[in-house]
mmCIF file with all atom_site columns, C-alpha atoms in Angstrom:
data_model
loop_
_atom_site.group_PDB
_atom_site.id
_atom_site.type_symbol
_atom_site.label_atom_id
_atom_site.label_alt_id
_atom_site.label_comp_id
_atom_site.label_asym_id
_atom_site.label_entity_id
_atom_site.label_seq_id
_atom_site.pdbx_PDB_ins_code
_atom_site.Cartn_x
_atom_site.Cartn_y
_atom_site.Cartn_z
_atom_site.occupancy
_atom_site.B_iso_or_equiv
_atom_site.pdbx_formal_charge
_atom_site.auth_seq_id
_atom_site.auth_comp_id
_atom_site.auth_asym_id
_atom_site.auth_atom_id
_atom_site.pdbx_PDB_model_num
ATOM 1   C CA . MET A 1 1   ? 0.000   0.000   0.000   1.00 0.00 ? 1   MET A CA 1
ATOM 2   C CA . GLU A 1 2   ? 1.087   3.496   -0.766  1.00 0.00 ? 2   GLU A CA 1
ATOM 3   C CA . GLN A 1 3   ? 1.711   5.684   2.223   1.00 0.00 ? 3   GLN A CA 1
ATOM 4   C CA . GLU A 1 4   ? -0.501  8.689   2.239   1.00 0.00 ? 4   GLU A CA 1
ATOM 5   C CA . ASP A 1 5   ? 0.431   11.968  3.735   1.00 0.00 ? 5   ASP A CA 1
ATOM 6   C CA . LEU A 1 6   ? -1.707  12.664  6.695   1.00 0.00 ? 6   LEU A CA 1
ATOM 7   C CA . PRO A 1 7   ? -3.122  16.151  7.084   1.00 0.00 ? 7   PRO A CA 1
ATOM 8   C CA . GLY A 1 8   ? -0.979  18.424  9.287   1.00 0.00 ? 8   GLY A CA 1
ATOM 9   C CA . GLU A 1 9   ? 2.110   16.351  8.809   1.00 0.00 ? 9   GLU A CA 1
ATOM 10  C CA . TYR A 1 10  ? 5.206   17.720  7.079   1.00 0.00 ? 10  TYR A CA 1
ATOM 11  C CA . VAL A 1 11  ? 7.457   15.460  5.166   1.00 0.00 ? 11  VAL A CA 1
ATOM 12  C CA . ALA A 1 12  ? 10.973  16.812  4.794   1.00 0.00 ? 12  ALA A CA 1
ATOM 13  C CA . GLU A 1 13  ? 12.853  15.967  1.697   1.00 0.00 ? 13  GLU A CA 1
ATOM 14  C CA . ALA A 1 14  ? 16.513  15.173  1.893   1.00 0.00 ? 14  ALA A CA 1
ATOM 15  C CA . ALA A 1 15  ? 18.585  18.294  1.287   1.00 0.00 ? 15  ALA A CA 1
ATOM 16  C CA . ALA A 1 16  ? 20.808  18.237  -1.724  1.00 0.00 ? 16  ALA A CA 1
ATOM 17  C CA . PRO A 1 17  ? 24.505  18.048  -0.871  1.00 0.00 ? 17  PRO A CA 1
ATOM 18  C CA . PRO A 1 18  ? 26.292  21.406  -1.165  1.00 0.00 ? 18  PRO A CA 1
ATOM 19  C CA . ALA A 1 19  ? 27.939  21.962  -4.469  1.00 0.00 ? 19  ALA A CA 1
ATOM 20  C CA . THR A 1 20  ? 31.660  21.670  -4.311  1.00 0.00 ? 20  THR A CA 1
ATOM 21  C CA . THR A 1 21  ? 33.865  23.999  -6.254  1.00 0.00 ? 21  THR A CA 1
ATOM 22  C CA . GLU A 1 22  ? 37.284  23.252  -7.467  1.00 0.00 ? 22  GLU A CA 1
ATOM 23  C CA . PRO A 1 23  ? 40.056  25.205  -5.683  1.00 0.00 ? 23  PRO A CA 1
ATOM 24  C CA . GLU A 1 24  ? 41.210  28.208  -7.667  1.00 0.00 ? 24  GLU A CA 1
ATOM 25  C CA . SER A 1 25  ? 44.373  27.794  -9.599  1.00 0.00 ? 25  SER A CA 1
ATOM 26  C CA . GLN A 1 26  ? 47.455  29.148  -7.976  1.00 0.00 ? 26  GLN A CA 1
ATOM 27  C CA . ALA A 1 27  ? 48.119  31.183  -11.125 1.00 0.00 ? 27  ALA A CA 1
ATOM 28  C CA . GLN A 1 28  ? 44.932  33.183  -10.468 1.00 0.00 ? 28  GLN A CA 1
ATOM 29  C CA . LEU A 1 29  ? 46.042  34.274  -6.998  1.00 0.00 ? 29  LEU A CA 1
ATOM 30  C CA . PRO A 1 30  ? 47.890  37.612  -6.719  1.00 0.00 ? 30  PRO A CA 1
ATOM 31  C CA . VAL A 1 31  ? 51.628  37.112  -6.501  1.00 0.00 ? 31  VAL A CA 1
ATOM 32  C CA . VAL A 1 32  ? 53.410  39.209  -3.902  1.00 0.00 ? 32  VAL A CA 1
ATOM 33  C CA . GLN A 1 33  ? 56.874  40.060  -5.120  1.00 0.00 ? 33  GLN A CA 1
ATOM 34  C CA . GLN A 1 34  ? 59.496  40.570  -2.459  1.00 0.00 ? 34  GLN A CA 1
ATOM 35  C CA . VAL A 1 35  ? 62.378  42.959  -3.173  1.00 0.00 ? 35  VAL A CA 1
ATOM 36  C CA . PRO A 1 36  ? 65.694  42.061  -1.511  1.00 0.00 ? 36  PRO A CA 1
ATOM 37  C CA . LEU A 1 37  ? 66.845  44.414  1.240   1.00 0.00 ? 37  LEU A CA 1
ATOM 38  C CA . ASP A 1 38  ? 70.180  44.947  -0.493  1.00 0.00 ? 38  ASP A CA 1
ATOM 39  C CA . ALA A 1 39  ? 68.410  46.213  -3.612  1.00 0.00 ? 39  ALA A CA 1
ATOM 40  C CA . LEU A 1 40  ? 66.337  48.661  -1.558  1.00 0.00 ? 40  LEU A CA 1
ATOM 41  C CA . GLN A 1 41  ? 69.408  49.970  0.230   1.00 0.00 ? 41  GLN A CA 1
ATOM 42  C CA . ALA A 1 42  ? 71.302  50.325  -3.046  1.00 0.00 ? 42  ALA A CA 1
ATOM 43  C CA . GLU A 1 43  ? 68.393  52.183  -4.613  1.00 0.00 ? 43  GLU A CA 1
ATOM 44  C CA . ARG A 1 44  ? 68.145  54.526  -1.631  1.00 0.00 ? 44  ARG A CA 1
ATOM 45  C CA . SER A 1 45  ? 71.892  55.215  -1.686  1.00 0.00 ? 45  SER A CA 1
ATOM 46  C CA . GLU A 1 46  ? 71.771  55.961  -5.403  1.00 0.00 ? 46  GLU A CA 1
ATOM 47  C CA . ARG A 1 47  ? 68.812  58.293  -4.915  1.00 0.00 ? 47  ARG A CA 1
ATOM 48  C CA . GLN A 1 48  ? 70.618  60.140  -2.110  1.00 0.00 ? 48  GLN A CA 1
ATOM 49  C CA . ARG A 1 49  ? 73.738  60.463  -4.267  1.00 0.00 ? 49  ARG A CA 1
ATOM 50  C CA . LEU A 1 50  ? 71.740  61.937  -7.132  1.00 0.00 ? 50  LEU A CA 1
ATOM 51  C CA . GLN A 1 51  ? 69.984  64.345  -4.785  1.00 0.00 ? 51  GLN A CA 1
ATOM 52  C CA . GLU A 1 52  ? 73.351  65.511  -3.450  1.00 0.00 ? 52  GLU A CA 1
ATOM 53  C CA . GLU A 1 53  ? 74.666  66.040  -6.986  1.00 0.00 ? 53  GLU A CA 1
ATOM 54  C CA . VAL A 1 54  ? 71.588  68.055  -7.887  1.00 0.00 ? 54  VAL A CA 1
ATOM 55  C CA . ARG A 1 55  ? 72.024  70.204  -4.784  1.00 0.00 ? 55  ARG A CA 1
ATOM 56  C CA . LEU A 1 56  ? 75.682  70.857  -5.584  1.00 0.00 ? 56  LEU A CA 1
ATOM 57  C CA . MET A 1 57  ? 74.779  71.789  -9.145  1.00 0.00 ? 57  MET A CA 1
ATOM 58  C CA . ARG A 1 58  ? 72.167  74.219  -7.832  1.00 0.00 ? 58  ARG A CA 1
ATOM 59  C CA . ASP A 1 59  ? 74.724  75.798  -5.502  1.00 0.00 ? 59  ASP A CA 1
ATOM 60  C CA . ASN A 1 60  ? 77.159  76.167  -8.372  1.00 0.00 ? 60  ASN A CA 1
ATOM 61  C CA . MET A 1 61  ? 74.491  77.694  -10.586 1.00 0.00 ? 61  MET A CA 1
ATOM 62  C CA . ALA A 1 62  ? 73.551  80.122  -7.816  1.00 0.00 ? 62  ALA A CA 1
ATOM 63  C CA . LEU A 1 63  ? 77.170  81.223  -7.521  1.00 0.00 ? 63  LEU A CA 1
ATOM 64  C CA . MET A 1 64  ? 77.510  81.676  -11.270 1.00 0.00 ? 64  MET A CA 1
ATOM 65  C CA . GLN A 1 65  ? 74.277  83.653  -11.411 1.00 0.00 ? 65  GLN A CA 1
ATOM 66  C CA . ALA A 1 66  ? 75.474  85.868  -8.577  1.00 0.00 ? 66  ALA A CA 1
ATOM 67  C CA . GLN A 1 67  ? 78.722  86.496  -10.439 1.00 0.00 ? 67  GLN A CA 1
ATOM 68  C CA . GLN A 1 68  ? 76.867  87.311  -13.641 1.00 0.00 ? 68  GLN A CA 1
ATOM 69  C CA . LYS A 1 69  ? 74.521  89.650  -11.782 1.00 0.00 ? 69  LYS A CA 1
ATOM 70  C CA . PHE A 1 70  ? 77.469  91.415  -10.189 1.00 0.00 ? 70  PHE A CA 1
ATOM 71  C CA . GLN A 1 71  ? 79.175  91.806  -13.547 1.00 0.00 ? 71  GLN A CA 1
ATOM 72  C CA . GLN A 1 72  ? 75.988  93.056  -15.175 1.00 0.00 ? 72  GLN A CA 1
ATOM 73  C CA . ASN A 1 73  ? 75.629  95.675  -12.466 1.00 0.00 ? 73  ASN A CA 1
ATOM 74  C CA . GLN A 1 74  ? 79.213  96.671  -13.012 1.00 0.00 ? 74  GLN A CA 1
ATOM 75  C CA . HIS A 1 75  ? 78.698  96.791  -16.768 1.00 0.00 ? 75  HIS A CA 1
ATOM 76  C CA . ALA A 1 76  ? 75.538  98.881  -16.521 1.00 0.00 ? 76  ALA A CA 1
ATOM 77  C CA . GLU A 1 77  ? 76.244  102.156 -18.248 1.00 0.00 ? 77  GLU A CA 1
ATOM 78  C CA . PRO A 1 78  ? 75.435  105.186 -16.052 1.00 0.00 ? 78  PRO A CA 1
ATOM 79  C CA . GLU A 1 79  ? 74.639  107.351 -19.054 1.00 0.00 ? 79  GLU A CA 1
ATOM 80  C CA . SER A 1 80  ? 71.669  105.119 -19.897 1.00 0.00 ? 80  SER A CA 1
ATOM 81  C CA . LYS A 1 81  ? 69.820  106.768 -17.011 1.00 0.00 ? 81  LYS A CA 1
ATOM 82  C CA . LEU A 1 82  ? 70.539  110.254 -18.320 1.00 0.00 ? 82  LEU A CA 1
ATOM 83  C CA . SER A 1 83  ? 68.746  112.237 -20.967 1.00 0.00 ? 83  SER A CA 1
ATOM 84  C CA . ASP A 1 84  ? 70.442  114.248 -23.684 1.00 0.00 ? 84  ASP A CA 1
ATOM 85  C CA . ASP A 1 85  ? 69.733  117.488 -21.811 1.00 0.00 ? 85  ASP A CA 1
ATOM 86  C CA . ASP A 1 86  ? 71.342  116.394 -18.547 1.00 0.00 ? 86  ASP A CA 1
ATOM 87  C CA . VAL A 1 87  ? 74.711  117.860 -17.652 1.00 0.00 ? 87  VAL A CA 1
ATOM 88  C CA . LEU A 1 88  ? 77.429  115.416 -16.609 1.00 0.00 ? 88  LEU A CA 1
ATOM 89  C CA . THR A 1 89  ? 79.327  116.629 -13.577 1.00 0.00 ? 89  THR A CA 1
ATOM 90  C CA . VAL A 1 90  ? 83.006  116.036 -12.992 1.00 0.00 ? 90  VAL A CA 1
ATOM 91  C CA . GLY A 1 91  ? 82.214  113.595 -10.171 1.00 0.00 ? 91  GLY A CA 1
ATOM 92  C CA . GLU A 1 92  ? 79.834  111.577 -12.347 1.00 0.00 ? 92  GLU A CA 1
ATOM 93  C CA . ALA A 1 93  ? 82.397  111.505 -15.142 1.00 0.00 ? 93  ALA A CA 1
ATOM 94  C CA . LYS A 1 94  ? 85.068  110.187 -12.780 1.00 0.00 ? 94  LYS A CA 1
ATOM 95  C CA . LYS A 1 95  ? 82.692  107.537 -11.458 1.00 0.00 ? 95  LYS A CA 1
ATOM 96  C CA . TYR A 1 96  ? 81.821  106.445 -14.990 1.00 0.00 ? 96  TYR A CA 1
ATOM 97  C CA . LEU A 1 97  ? 85.476  106.248 -16.015 1.00 0.00 ? 97  LEU A CA 1
ATOM 98  C CA . ASN A 1 98  ? 86.306  104.285 -12.867 1.00 0.00 ? 98  ASN A CA 1
ATOM 99  C CA . THR A 1 99  ? 83.544  101.795 -13.682 1.00 0.00 ? 99  THR A CA 1
ATOM 100 C CA . ILE A 1 100 ? 84.941  101.286 -17.173 1.00 0.00 ? 100 ILE A CA 1
ATOM 101 C CA . ASP A 1 101 ? 88.435  100.853 -15.759 1.00 0.00 ? 101 ASP A CA 1
ATOM 102 C CA . ASN A 1 102 ? 87.252  98.330  -13.144 1.00 0.00 ? 102 ASN A CA 1
ATOM 103 C CA . ASN A 1 103 ? 85.368  96.293  -15.731 1.00 0.00 ? 103 ASN A CA 1
ATOM 104 C CA . TYR A 1 104 ? 88.418  96.246  -17.973 1.00 0.00 ? 104 TYR A CA 1
ATOM 105 C CA . ARG A 1 105 ? 90.683  95.146  -15.136 1.00 0.00 ? 105 ARG A CA 1
ATOM 106 C CA . MET A 1 106 ? 88.259  92.430  -14.048 1.00 0.00 ? 106 MET A CA 1
ATOM 107 C CA . GLY A 1 107 ? 87.956  91.017  -17.549 1.00 0.00 ? 107 GLY A CA 1
ATOM 108 C CA . LEU A 1 108 ? 91.714  91.140  -17.992 1.00 0.00 ? 108 LEU A CA 1
ATOM 109 C CA . GLN A 1 109 ? 92.260  89.392  -14.661 1.00 0.00 ? 109 GLN A CA 1
ATOM 110 C CA . GLU A 1 110 ? 89.864  86.577  -15.536 1.00 0.00 ? 110 GLU A CA 1
ATOM 111 C CA . LEU A 1 111 ? 91.540  86.166  -18.931 1.00 0.00 ? 111 LEU A CA 1
ATOM 112 C CA . LYS A 1 112 ? 94.971  85.943  -17.315 1.00 0.00 ? 112 LYS A CA 1
ATOM 113 C CA . ILE A 1 113 ? 93.771  83.323  -14.823 1.00 0.00 ? 113 ILE A CA 1
ATOM 114 C CA . ALA A 1 114 ? 92.240  81.235  -17.621 1.00 0.00 ? 114 ALA A CA 1
ATOM 115 C CA . GLN A 1 115 ? 95.491  81.427  -19.603 1.00 0.00 ? 115 GLN A CA 1
ATOM 116 C CA . LYS A 1 116 ? 97.605  80.664  -16.541 1.00 0.00 ? 116 LYS A CA 1
ATOM 117 C CA . TYR A 1 117 ? 95.495  77.688  -15.471 1.00 0.00 ? 117 TYR A CA 1
ATOM 118 C CA . PRO A 1 118 ? 94.026  75.819  -18.470 1.00 0.00 ? 118 PRO A CA 1
ATOM 119 C CA . ASP A 1 119 ? 91.894  73.695  -16.126 1.00 0.00 ? 119 ASP A CA 1
ATOM 120 C CA . TYR A 1 120 ? 90.480  76.770  -14.358 1.00 0.00 ? 120 TYR A CA 1
ATOM 121 C CA . GLN A 1 121 ? 86.904  76.474  -15.618 1.00 0.00 ? 121 GLN A CA 1
ATOM 122 C CA . THR A 1 122 ? 86.515  72.716  -15.087 1.00 0.00 ? 122 THR A CA 1
ATOM 123 C CA . THR A 1 123 ? 88.233  72.773  -11.683 1.00 0.00 ? 123 THR A CA 1
ATOM 124 C CA . VAL A 1 124 ? 86.145  75.637  -10.304 1.00 0.00 ? 124 VAL A CA 1
ATOM 125 C CA . THR A 1 125 ? 82.904  74.223  -11.687 1.00 0.00 ? 125 THR A CA 1
ATOM 126 C CA . LYS A 1 126 ? 83.486  70.731  -10.284 1.00 0.00 ? 126 LYS A CA 1
ATOM 127 C CA . TYR A 1 127 ? 85.145  71.325  -6.908  1.00 0.00 ? 127 TYR A CA 1
ATOM 128 C CA . LEU A 1 128 ? 84.247  74.844  -5.736  1.00 0.00 ? 128 LEU A CA 1
ATOM 129 C CA . PRO A 1 129 ? 80.657  73.929  -4.673  1.00 0.00 ? 129 PRO A CA 1
ATOM 130 C CA . GLU A 1 130 ? 82.071  71.516  -2.074  1.00 0.00 ? 130 GLU A CA 1
ATOM 131 C CA . VAL A 1 131 ? 84.233  74.291  -0.601  1.00 0.00 ? 131 VAL A CA 1
ATOM 132 C CA . LEU A 1 132 ? 81.290  76.692  -0.438  1.00 0.00 ? 132 LEU A CA 1
ATOM 133 C CA . LYS A 1 133 ? 79.209  73.986  1.225   1.00 0.00 ? 133 LYS A CA 1
ATOM 134 C CA . GLN A 1 134 ? 81.782  73.544  3.981   1.00 0.00 ? 134 GLN A CA 1
ATOM 135 C CA . ASN A 1 135 ? 82.479  77.301  4.294   1.00 0.00 ? 135 ASN A CA 1
ATOM 136 C CA . PRO A 1 136 ? 79.347  79.289  3.372   1.00 0.00 ? 136 PRO A CA 1
ATOM 137 C CA . SER A 1 137 ? 81.007  82.605  4.303   1.00 0.00 ? 137 SER A CA 1
ATOM 138 C CA . LEU A 1 138 ? 83.371  82.232  1.348   1.00 0.00 ? 138 LEU A CA 1
ATOM 139 C CA . ARG A 1 139 ? 80.467  82.699  -1.046  1.00 0.00 ? 139 ARG A CA 1
ATOM 140 C CA . SER A 1 140 ? 79.929  86.339  -0.095  1.00 0.00 ? 140 SER A CA 1
ATOM 141 C CA . THR A 1 141 ? 83.693  86.929  -0.149  1.00 0.00 ? 141 THR A CA 1
ATOM 142 C CA . LEU A 1 142 ? 83.999  85.667  -3.719  1.00 0.00 ? 142 LEU A CA 1
ATOM 143 C CA . GLU A 1 143 ? 80.924  87.584  -4.815  1.00 0.00 ? 143 GLU A CA 1
ATOM 144 C CA . LYS A 1 144 ? 82.336  90.836  -3.457  1.00 0.00 ? 144 LYS A CA 1
ATOM 145 C CA . THR A 1 145 ? 85.971  90.457  -4.460  1.00 0.00 ? 145 THR A CA 1
ATOM 146 C CA . GLN A 1 146 ? 85.485  88.539  -7.721  1.00 0.00 ? 146 GLN A CA 1
ATOM 147 C CA . ASP A 1 147 ? 88.880  86.983  -7.008  1.00 0.00 ? 147 ASP A CA 1
ATOM 148 C CA . PHE A 1 148 ? 89.108  84.332  -9.718  1.00 0.00 ? 148 PHE A CA 1
ATOM 149 C CA . GLU A 1 149 ? 92.482  83.025  -8.591  1.00 0.00 ? 149 GLU A CA 1
ATOM 150 C CA . LEU A 1 150 ? 91.203  82.600  -5.039  1.00 0.00 ? 150 LEU A CA 1
ATOM 151 C CA . ALA A 1 151 ? 88.272  80.570  -6.360  1.00 0.00 ? 151 ALA A CA 1
ATOM 152 C CA . TYR A 1 152 ? 90.693  78.377  -8.317  1.00 0.00 ? 152 TYR A CA 1
ATOM 153 C CA . TYR A 1 153 ? 92.968  77.977  -5.280  1.00 0.00 ? 153 TYR A CA 1
ATOM 154 C CA . LEU A 1 154 ? 90.070  76.975  -3.036  1.00 0.00 ? 154 LEU A CA 1
ATOM 155 C CA . ALA A 1 155 ? 88.824  74.437  -5.589  1.00 0.00 ? 155 ALA A CA 1
ATOM 156 C CA . LYS A 1 156 ? 92.259  72.828  -6.023  1.00 0.00 ? 156 LYS A CA 1
ATOM 157 C CA . ASN A 1 157 ? 92.703  72.513  -2.264  1.00 0.00 ? 157 ASN A CA 1
ATOM 158 C CA . SER A 1 158 ? 89.365  70.824  -1.695  1.00 0.00 ? 158 SER A CA 1
ATOM 159 C CA . SER A 1 159 ? 89.475  67.324  -0.242  1.00 0.00 ? 159 SER A CA 1
ATOM 160 C CA . SER A 1 160 ? 87.823  65.831  -3.336  1.00 0.00 ? 160 SER A CA 1
ATOM 161 C CA . TYR A 1 161 ? 90.366  67.352  -5.726  1.00 0.00 ? 161 TYR A CA 1
ATOM 162 C CA . ILE A 1 162 ? 93.342  66.275  -3.616  1.00 0.00 ? 162 ILE A CA 1
ATOM 163 C CA . SER A 1 163 ? 92.012  62.737  -3.206  1.00 0.00 ? 163 SER A CA 1
ATOM 164 C CA . GLU A 1 164 ? 91.230  62.237  -6.893  1.00 0.00 ? 164 GLU A CA 1
ATOM 165 C CA . ASN A 1 165 ? 94.471  63.721  -8.197  1.00 0.00 ? 165 ASN A CA 1
ATOM 166 C CA . LYS A 1 166 ? 96.650  61.908  -5.653  1.00 0.00 ? 166 LYS A CA 1
ATOM 167 C CA . SER A 1 167 ? 95.327  58.596  -6.952  1.00 0.00 ? 167 SER A CA 1
ATOM 168 C CA . ALA A 1 168 ? 95.747  59.714  -10.570 1.00 0.00 ? 168 ALA A CA 1
ATOM 169 C CA . LYS A 1 169 ? 99.336  60.862  -9.964  1.00 0.00 ? 169 LYS A CA 1
ATOM 170 C CA . LYS A 1 170 ? 100.226 57.605  -8.243  1.00 0.00 ? 170 LYS A CA 1
ATOM 171 C CA . ASN A 1 171 ? 98.899  55.577  -11.168 1.00 0.00 ? 171 ASN A CA 1
ATOM 172 C CA . ALA A 1 172 ? 100.720 57.786  -13.671 1.00 0.00 ? 172 ALA A CA 1
ATOM 173 C CA . ASP A 1 173 ? 104.024 57.460  -11.790 1.00 0.00 ? 173 ASP A CA 1
ATOM 174 C CA . ALA A 1 174 ? 103.596 53.706  -11.497 1.00 0.00 ? 174 ALA A CA 1
ATOM 175 C CA . GLU A 1 175 ? 102.921 53.397  -15.213 1.00 0.00 ? 175 GLU A CA 1
ATOM 176 C CA . ARG A 1 176 ? 105.987 55.504  -15.996 1.00 0.00 ? 176 ARG A CA 1
ATOM 177 C CA . ILE A 1 177 ? 108.173 53.326  -13.752 1.00 0.00 ? 177 ILE A CA 1
ATOM 178 C CA . VAL A 1 178 ? 106.853 50.160  -15.367 1.00 0.00 ? 178 VAL A CA 1
ATOM 179 C CA . LYS A 1 179 ? 107.487 51.619  -18.817 1.00 0.00 ? 179 LYS A CA 1
ATOM 180 C CA . ASN A 1 180 ? 111.030 52.668  -17.942 1.00 0.00 ? 180 ASN A CA 1
ATOM 181 C CA . ALA A 1 181 ? 111.704 49.298  -16.319 1.00 0.00 ? 181 ALA A CA 1
ATOM 182 C CA . GLY A 1 182 ? 110.973 47.600  -19.618 1.00 0.00 ? 182 GLY A CA 1
ATOM 183 C CA . LYS A 1 183 ? 113.948 49.315  -21.211 1.00 0.00 ? 183 LYS A CA 1
ATOM 184 C CA . ALA A 1 184 ? 117.464 47.904  -21.152 1.00 0.00 ? 184 ALA A CA 1
ATOM 185 C CA . GLY A 1 185 ? 118.889 48.027  -17.621 1.00 0.00 ? 185 GLY A CA 1
ATOM 186 C CA . SER A 1 186 ? 122.211 49.539  -16.617 1.00 0.00 ? 186 SER A CA 1
ATOM 187 C CA . LEU A 1 187 ? 125.261 47.593  -15.485 1.00 0.00 ? 187 LEU A CA 1
ATOM 188 C CA . SER A 1 188 ? 124.468 48.408  -11.874 1.00 0.00 ? 188 SER A CA 1
ATOM 189 C CA . SER A 1 189 ? 121.253 46.404  -12.113 1.00 0.00 ? 189 SER A CA 1
ATOM 190 C CA . VAL A 1 190 ? 122.998 43.172  -13.046 1.00 0.00 ? 190 VAL A CA 1
ATOM 191 C CA . GLY A 1 191 ? 122.304 40.442  -10.484 1.00 0.00 ? 191 GLY A CA 1
ATOM 192 C CA . GLN A 1 192 ? 119.358 42.296  -8.952  1.00 0.00 ? 192 GLN A CA 1
ATOM 193 C CA . SER A 1 193 ? 115.691 41.368  -9.142  1.00 0.00 ? 193 SER A CA 1
ATOM 194 C CA . SER A 1 194 ? 113.822 41.829  -12.385 1.00 0.00 ? 194 SER A CA 1
ATOM 195 C CA . PRO A 1 195 ? 113.161 45.567  -13.012 1.00 0.00 ? 195 PRO A CA 1
ATOM 196 C CA . ILE A 1 196 ? 109.715 44.873  -14.402 1.00 0.00 ? 196 ILE A CA 1
ATOM 197 C CA . SER A 1 197 ? 108.609 42.751  -11.464 1.00 0.00 ? 197 SER A CA 1
ATOM 198 C CA . GLU A 1 198 ? 110.074 45.341  -9.080  1.00 0.00 ? 198 GLU A CA 1
ATOM 199 C CA . ALA A 1 199 ? 108.259 48.162  -10.838 1.00 0.00 ? 199 ALA A CA 1
ATOM 200 C CA . LYS A 1 200 ? 104.924 46.354  -10.869 1.00 0.00 ? 200 LYS A CA 1
ATOM 201 C CA . ARG A 1 201 ? 105.208 46.046  -7.115  1.00 0.00 ? 201 ARG A CA 1
ATOM 202 C CA . TYR A 1 202 ? 104.644 49.810  -6.860  1.00 0.00 ? 202 TYR A CA 1
ATOM 203 C CA . LYS A 1 203 ? 101.049 49.411  -7.948  1.00 0.00 ? 203 LYS A CA 1
ATOM 204 C CA . ASP A 1 204 ? 100.254 47.334  -4.859  1.00 0.00 ? 204 ASP A CA 1
ATOM 205 C CA . MET A 1 205 ? 101.755 49.845  -2.431  1.00 0.00 ? 205 MET A CA 1
ATOM 206 C CA . SER A 1 206 ? 99.747  52.191  -0.260  1.00 0.00 ? 206 SER A CA 1
ATOM 207 C CA . ASP A 1 207 ? 100.067 55.929  -0.822  1.00 0.00 ? 207 ASP A CA 1
ATOM 208 C CA . ASP A 1 208 ? 102.530 56.368  2.052   1.00 0.00 ? 208 ASP A CA 1
ATOM 209 C CA . GLU A 1 209 ? 104.672 53.400  0.979   1.00 0.00 ? 209 GLU A CA 1
ATOM 210 C CA . PHE A 1 210 ? 104.772 54.609  -2.598  1.00 0.00 ? 210 PHE A CA 1
ATOM 211 C CA . ARG A 1 211 ? 105.694 58.167  -1.543  1.00 0.00 ? 211 ARG A CA 1
ATOM 212 C CA . ASN A 1 212 ? 108.499 56.943  0.721   1.00 0.00 ? 212 ASN A CA 1
ATOM 213 C CA . THR A 1 213 ? 109.890 54.628  -1.951  1.00 0.00 ? 213 THR A CA 1
ATOM 214 C CA . VAL A 1 214 ? 109.952 57.381  -4.569  1.00 0.00 ? 214 VAL A CA 1
ATOM 215 C CA . SER A 1 215 ? 111.627 59.769  -2.119  1.00 0.00 ? 215 SER A CA 1
ATOM 216 C CA . GLN A 1 216 ? 114.310 57.174  -1.336  1.00 0.00 ? 216 GLN A CA 1
ATOM 217 C CA . ASN A 1 217 ? 114.958 56.536  -5.018  1.00 0.00 ? 217 ASN A CA 1
ATOM 218 C CA . LEU A 1 218 ? 115.325 60.266  -5.613  1.00 0.00 ? 218 LEU A CA 1
ATOM 219 C CA . GLY A 1 219 ? 117.799 60.532  -2.739  1.00 0.00 ? 219 GLY A CA 1
ATOM 220 C CA . TYR A 1 220 ? 115.688 62.781  -0.527  1.00 0.00 ? 220 TYR A CA 1
ATOM 221 C CA . TYR A 1 221 ? 116.505 60.593  2.499   1.00 0.00 ? 221 TYR A CA 1
#
């Protein structure tokens, strides 16, 4: 016999099992890329170096602009402010002639410095900003005096210039010694160590060792 549903009774049907979904592919998940700490530190150091170079360039440009402004003020012709009907006094004439004389002397001085020191422009442009950074009071001194030789002297005595050129001079002297050692030796060198191997040893010396060795060879002590 078929079972009939009685009134007031509720017959629950079996619930369908929940649908299962396949796990998402790993390729669809966002990939978090990790940057090595060394790369971050290198990038930060490079960014700081570039920022420092930009700041030094701005300081150098500011100095050059100040020099140009000073020269323009010196070159400004006083008679441009006068009309044709104005009378030039003796004092104004002397002042005008003094301005012309000062401008001539300044231009001549700069020309002499450039001829005396062929590396004047490159040295001042590259190394003077460091000096002005360490001694800001020198900026106003140079702007007032327009002493081109002083600017060149300060640039050549900067720590960066001395460090770079000391290394360059050492390498040049070592190369010259190696080159000379390759030539035929004198009779006094017979029985001694190979000149070439002895000369190449200079390249591995420290700055103090190299300086002392050269001084001894020259008979300074």
